[in-house]
Amino acid sequence: MLKTSLTLVALAISSQSFADDAINKKLTAEEMEHVVVSGSRVFESIDEVPASVTIISQKQIEEHLKVNPELQSLLAQMVPGLAPDTGSSSNTGQSLRGRAPLVMIDGVPQSTPLRNGSLGVKTLDPSAIARIEVIKGATSVYGNGASGGIINYITKQATSDGQPEGEISLSSRFSAVKLEESAGARISAAINGRADKVSYLFTASYEENGVQRDAEGDILGLQYGLSDAVTENYFTKLGYDFDDEKQLQFSYNYFSSQQKTDLGDVVGNLNDGEKTYAIHVPKELQKKGKPQGPDGNENITLKYTDYALFTNTQMTLDLYMQDIENVFFFSTNLANPDEGYEGGQSIIRSEKKGARATFNTLVDFDNVEATFIYGLDALNDVTSQPLVDGRVWVPEMDMESLAGFLQTKWVINNDLVIKAGVRQESIDLTVDDYETLKLCRSETQCSVPLSVKGDTIDYDATTYNVGVKYNLLEAFSPFANYSQGSDISDIGRLLRAATVNDIGLIQTEASIIDNYEIGFTSQFDDLRFEFAAYRSTSEFGTTNSFNEVTGVYEPVRAPQEIWGYETLVDYKINPTLKLVATYSYVEGKNTEDDIYLGSRQISPPKGTANLNWQPNDELSLTVSYLYVGSRKRFEPNTDGDYVGDQGPISSYNLFNLSGRYNFSDNWQAFMGVENLFNNDYYPARAQSYTYGGYNIKGLGTTVTLGATYSF
């Protein structure tokens, strides 16, 4: 059995390893858009990556921030293969190629894969992010939880060479349909500088939302809602340069986003076509329990980098700690009348202590450039899901893992790229004896509590990846890859719904995901075209099945196959006008029963377009378009109702507008309009999820106005 001390003493590298400092020092902003670090854990040209990669630049982040400050909305608009925005604080149903992505900040996991509460995307304010890298397809590069790929937020660095530099931004967001109570306020500030060998960066943001209104002017329902939400983010990064080759860096992130409201829901029914919306109600009818959302989540990272440890060898070591407490809404489905509980409210608690060491050795032969990336990862993850009232829904899971890896890249004659790697991971997961909760949907529909014997479960997995890319012609650069991911995510959901009395009898086997992908890129002067098709299989997928006797959704583990394709067109129409358009399609089945997977995993077809007009340095305007297609794979039950995540999805279209004007070198005004034509619609998740309270309409026309001062 692994010991926690291994986690504390092992050495580590975060995702950006050598890239964050090296990129800022050596590459221009335009060159940065062609560099990726998350896939191999060292920075490399995107043209040498035989896989689908999406890079969201700081400029794109800032443009979208003018329309909507939520990262979910940004990612849905910019990333082919990522499901549409949910319009809420939860990213449940927002899968990446039909599987769960691992969300990270500078390589530190923000997701809680042992009990996936789907709140990992909203963990950092966009104003602290320099770029976002999305690597698609199952991978084991960062360990457990990346069955769908990686979403890595690369934070900003100090860029000033001396005197302090910074900016302050003020803005307000409000409904254009009905202004009453909808106006919110946001302030963000940043400062960075350098004093001799010390660099520093501080960012802070604070936002209070007003109520959010749909196209009819009604307040959106409160389940995972953003009305009256208060969001705070404080981020700092301090660096010390021992010399040109050795650096020490410390970073700290604090994030809180909670809904503090005096509203109450009027709950509708999806099957009857009734929306859920919120109104002012007496205190006894307001949302019960604690405010929902992340309650002061913290990350601490200490990183040491030596760019010349040996000849042609770089090294980065880092230690990280994380404390997460995500509070969920009060639910009557967590009731137990026999013990006096009318419902309950759960909290996902997760504490991580991790350490990684990565070495990067470059060897240059006559016509071959070889890169060897190797090292060790160690992690201790303690996760549980208690209820606020003291009941234990998911017992404490104590995971200790140790992994070694080797990743190689061979560039032959500057045009043929071959990558291959292996990762060996050993995991111990310990759960003490526990008893499942008695939960009641009604006085006659209750689950039966069960005493379960705890144990330590050992997982050992060896995963491989290999890829090839041929860059001989700019007009056609094909690639193909095969990658595996080892996934023991959401063990907590299996434990809380246990139907056997011994943890060793629960189907907690790790799932090995096999991911296959082919594609190509083509560059013709001002036109770039990308295409990728993929297929992924897993022997143990996890879906839900509703037990009508107990009223509980029980996990079902069965083999799955998911397939799809994505396209992207990037066209510089003229020196002032640029268009980026994407289309993605994904589908999947439970291959054991030959039935389609629900919308928790599979999203409808999605198309996006972003047209940017910048006639000069002072003015910029962007029109963005989102198309969500229909998906109707399921039939209603004998009562004529849809169940679970199987509701039919009808297509919808949305347009946004944003712009900014620089009055001087220091002052900038900006505006954004979300849902420009006030389309009255239900987001895809709201159409497909039949669970109570999810049938919430999308935002009506919403306006953002603000100004930024730089110094």
PDB file of N, CA and C in Angstrom, residues 350-388:
ATOM      1  N   SER A 350     -13.064  18.075  -0.921  1.00  0.00           N
ATOM      2  CA  SER A 350     -11.907  17.398  -1.504  1.00  0.00           C
ATOM      3  C   SER A 350     -10.637  18.124  -1.082  1.00  0.00           C
ATOM      4  N   GLU A 351      -9.692  17.361  -0.551  1.00  0.00           N
ATOM      5  CA  GLU A 351      -8.377  17.896  -0.209  1.00  0.00           C
ATOM      6  C   GLU A 351      -7.326  17.114  -0.981  1.00  0.00           C
ATOM      7  N   LYS A 352      -6.532  17.845  -1.741  1.00  0.00           N
ATOM      8  CA  LYS A 352      -5.482  17.207  -2.534  1.00  0.00           C
ATOM      9  C   LYS A 352      -4.120  17.711  -2.087  1.00  0.00           C
ATOM     10  N   LYS A 353      -3.167  16.784  -2.027  1.00  0.00           N
ATOM     11  CA  LYS A 353      -1.754  17.122  -1.837  1.00  0.00           C
ATOM     12  C   LYS A 353      -0.997  16.371  -2.918  1.00  0.00           C
ATOM     13  N   GLY A 354      -0.291  17.105  -3.750  1.00  0.00           N
ATOM     14  CA  GLY A 354       0.357  16.474  -4.887  1.00  0.00           C
ATOM     15  C   GLY A 354       1.778  16.942  -5.085  1.00  0.00           C
ATOM     16  N   ALA A 355       2.519  16.133  -5.808  1.00  0.00           N
ATOM     17  CA  ALA A 355       3.900  16.470  -6.127  1.00  0.00           C
ATOM     18  C   ALA A 355       4.266  15.793  -7.435  1.00  0.00           C
ATOM     19  N   ARG A 356       5.044  16.497  -8.256  1.00  0.00           N
ATOM     20  CA  ARG A 356       5.411  15.962  -9.572  1.00  0.00           C
ATOM     21  C   ARG A 356       6.835  16.388  -9.917  1.00  0.00           C
ATOM     22  N   ALA A 357       7.498  15.558 -10.649  1.00  0.00           N
ATOM     23  CA  ALA A 357       8.824  15.876 -11.180  1.00  0.00           C
ATOM     24  C   ALA A 357       8.847  15.499 -12.655  1.00  0.00           C
ATOM     25  N   THR A 358       9.264  16.430 -13.488  1.00  0.00           N
ATOM     26  CA  THR A 358       9.373  16.146 -14.916  1.00  0.00           C
ATOM     27  C   THR A 358      10.734  16.613 -15.430  1.00  0.00           C
ATOM     28  N   PHE A 359      11.322  15.779 -16.252  1.00  0.00           N
ATOM     29  CA  PHE A 359      12.602  16.082 -16.884  1.00  0.00           C
ATOM     30  C   PHE A 359      12.399  16.056 -18.391  1.00  0.00           C
ATOM     31  N   ASN A 360      13.054  16.977 -19.063  1.00  0.00           N
ATOM     32  CA  ASN A 360      12.907  17.104 -20.508  1.00  0.00           C
ATOM     33  C   ASN A 360      14.312  17.123 -21.121  1.00  0.00           C
ATOM     34  N   THR A 361      14.641  16.072 -21.856  1.00  0.00           N
ATOM     35  CA  THR A 361      15.960  15.949 -22.461  1.00  0.00           C
ATOM     36  C   THR A 361      15.841  16.000 -23.975  1.00  0.00           C
ATOM     37  N   LEU A 362      16.652  16.865 -24.597  1.00  0.00           N
ATOM     38  CA  LEU A 362      16.659  17.011 -26.045  1.00  0.00           C
ATOM     39  C   LEU A 362      17.941  16.409 -26.615  1.00  0.00           C
ATOM     40  N   VAL A 363      17.789  15.595 -27.655  1.00  0.00           N
ATOM     41  CA  VAL A 363      18.933  14.983 -28.325  1.00  0.00           C
ATOM     42  C   VAL A 363      18.801  15.246 -29.816  1.00  0.00           C
ATOM     43  N   ASP A 364      19.857  15.817 -30.425  1.00  0.00           N
ATOM     44  CA  ASP A 364      19.811  16.181 -31.840  1.00  0.00           C
ATOM     45  C   ASP A 364      20.732  15.270 -32.622  1.00  0.00           C
ATOM     46  N   PHE A 365      20.138  14.367 -33.403  1.00  0.00           N
ATOM     47  CA  PHE A 365      20.914  13.530 -34.312  1.00  0.00           C
ATOM     48  C   PHE A 365      21.040  14.231 -35.658  1.00  0.00           C
ATOM     49  N   ASP A 366      21.576  13.560 -36.683  1.00  0.00           N
ATOM     50  CA  ASP A 366      21.810  14.215 -37.973  1.00  0.00           C
ATOM     51  C   ASP A 366      20.521  14.798 -38.552  1.00  0.00           C
ATOM     52  N   ASN A 367      19.509  13.963 -38.752  1.00  0.00           N
ATOM     53  CA  ASN A 367      18.248  14.412 -39.321  1.00  0.00           C
ATOM     54  C   ASN A 367      17.065  14.149 -38.387  1.00  0.00           C
ATOM     55  N   VAL A 368      17.376  13.939 -37.128  1.00  0.00           N
ATOM     56  CA  VAL A 368      16.326  13.593 -36.168  1.00  0.00           C
ATOM     57  C   VAL A 368      16.499  14.417 -34.895  1.00  0.00           C
ATOM     58  N   GLU A 369      15.430  15.081 -34.476  1.00  0.00           N
ATOM     59  CA  GLU A 369      15.407  15.751 -33.184  1.00  0.00           C
ATOM     60  C   GLU A 369      14.554  14.913 -32.240  1.00  0.00           C
ATOM     61  N   ALA A 370      15.159  14.436 -31.168  1.00  0.00           N
ATOM     62  CA  ALA A 370      14.461  13.565 -30.228  1.00  0.00           C
ATOM     63  C   ALA A 370      14.245  14.289 -28.904  1.00  0.00           C
ATOM     64  N   THR A 371      13.036  14.145 -28.368  1.00  0.00           N
ATOM     65  CA  THR A 371      12.677  14.723 -27.070  1.00  0.00           C
ATOM     66  C   THR A 371      12.219  13.600 -26.150  1.00  0.00           C
ATOM     67  N   PHE A 372      12.771  13.564 -24.945  1.00  0.00           N
ATOM     68  CA  PHE A 372      12.380  12.557 -23.948  1.00  0.00           C
ATOM     69  C   PHE A 372      11.853  13.304 -22.718  1.00  0.00           C
ATOM     70  N   ILE A 373      10.596  13.053 -22.382  1.00  0.00           N
ATOM     71  CA  ILE A 373       9.958  13.674 -21.225  1.00  0.00           C
ATOM     72  C   ILE A 373       9.627  12.548 -20.249  1.00  0.00           C
ATOM     73  N   TYR A 374      10.107  12.653 -19.017  1.00  0.00           N
ATOM     74  CA  TYR A 374       9.961  11.539 -18.084  1.00  0.00           C
ATOM     75  C   TYR A 374       9.909  12.079 -16.663  1.00  0.00           C
ATOM     76  N   GLY A 375       9.328  11.290 -15.767  1.00  0.00           N
ATOM     77  CA  GLY A 375       9.247  11.765 -14.394  1.00  0.00           C
ATOM     78  C   GLY A 375       8.311  10.946 -13.539  1.00  0.00           C
ATOM     79  N   LEU A 376       7.956  11.524 -12.387  1.00  0.00           N
ATOM     80  CA  LEU A 376       7.104  10.882 -11.403  1.00  0.00           C
ATOM     81  C   LEU A 376       5.979  11.828 -10.986  1.00  0.00           C
ATOM     82  N   ASP A 377       4.801  11.253 -10.712  1.00  0.00           N
ATOM     83  CA  ASP A 377       3.663  11.990 -10.156  1.00  0.00           C
ATOM     84  C   ASP A 377       3.210  11.289  -8.887  1.00  0.00           C
ATOM     85  N   ALA A 378       2.871  12.055  -7.875  1.00  0.00           N
ATOM     86  CA  ALA A 378       2.298  11.495  -6.650  1.00  0.00           C
ATOM     87  C   ALA A 378       1.132  12.368  -6.221  1.00  0.00           C
ATOM     88  N   LEU A 379       0.081  11.733  -5.715  1.00  0.00           N
ATOM     89  CA  LEU A 379      -1.125  12.474  -5.343  1.00  0.00           C
ATOM     90  C   LEU A 379      -1.838  11.774  -4.200  1.00  0.00           C
ATOM     91  N   ASN A 380      -2.307  12.571  -3.242  1.00  0.00           N
ATOM     92  CA  ASN A 380      -3.217  12.103  -2.207  1.00  0.00           C
ATOM     93  C   ASN A 380      -4.496  12.928  -2.325  1.00  0.00           C
ATOM     94  N   ASP A 381      -5.611  12.264  -2.595  1.00  0.00           N
ATOM     95  CA  ASP A 381      -6.902  12.924  -2.803  1.00  0.00           C
ATOM     96  C   ASP A 381      -7.894  12.327  -1.815  1.00  0.00           C
ATOM     97  N   VAL A 382      -8.370  13.156  -0.881  1.00  0.00           N
ATOM     98  CA  VAL A 382      -9.363  12.721   0.100  1.00  0.00           C
ATOM     99  C   VAL A 382     -10.665  13.457  -0.213  1.00  0.00           C
ATOM    100  N   THR A 383     -11.683  12.710  -0.655  1.00  0.00           N
ATOM    101  CA  THR A 383     -12.938  13.301  -1.108  1.00  0.00           C
ATOM    102  C   THR A 383     -14.109  12.629  -0.408  1.00  0.00           C
ATOM    103  N   SER A 384     -15.131  13.426  -0.087  1.00  0.00           N
ATOM    104  CA  SER A 384     -16.359  12.893   0.508  1.00  0.00           C
ATOM    105  C   SER A 384     -17.515  13.782   0.098  1.00  0.00           C
ATOM    106  N   GLN A 385     -18.743  13.305   0.366  1.00  0.00           N
ATOM    107  CA  GLN A 385     -19.937  14.110   0.101  1.00  0.00           C
ATOM    108  C   GLN A 385     -20.924  13.943   1.255  1.00  0.00           C
ATOM    109  N   PRO A 386     -20.710  14.694   2.329  1.00  0.00           N
ATOM    110  CA  PRO A 386     -21.666  14.671   3.439  1.00  0.00           C
ATOM    111  C   PRO A 386     -22.839  15.606   3.146  1.00  0.00           C
ATOM    112  N   LEU A 387     -23.844  15.543   3.993  1.00  0.00           N
ATOM    113  CA  LEU A 387     -24.934  16.504   3.943  1.00  0.00           C
ATOM    114  C   LEU A 387     -24.713  17.564   5.011  1.00  0.00           C
ATOM    115  N   VAL A 388     -25.258  18.744   4.784  1.00  0.00           N
ATOM    116  CA  VAL A 388     -25.094  19.844   5.723  1.00  0.00           C
ATOM    117  C   VAL A 388     -25.625  19.465   7.106  1.00  0.00           C
TER     118      VAL A 388
END
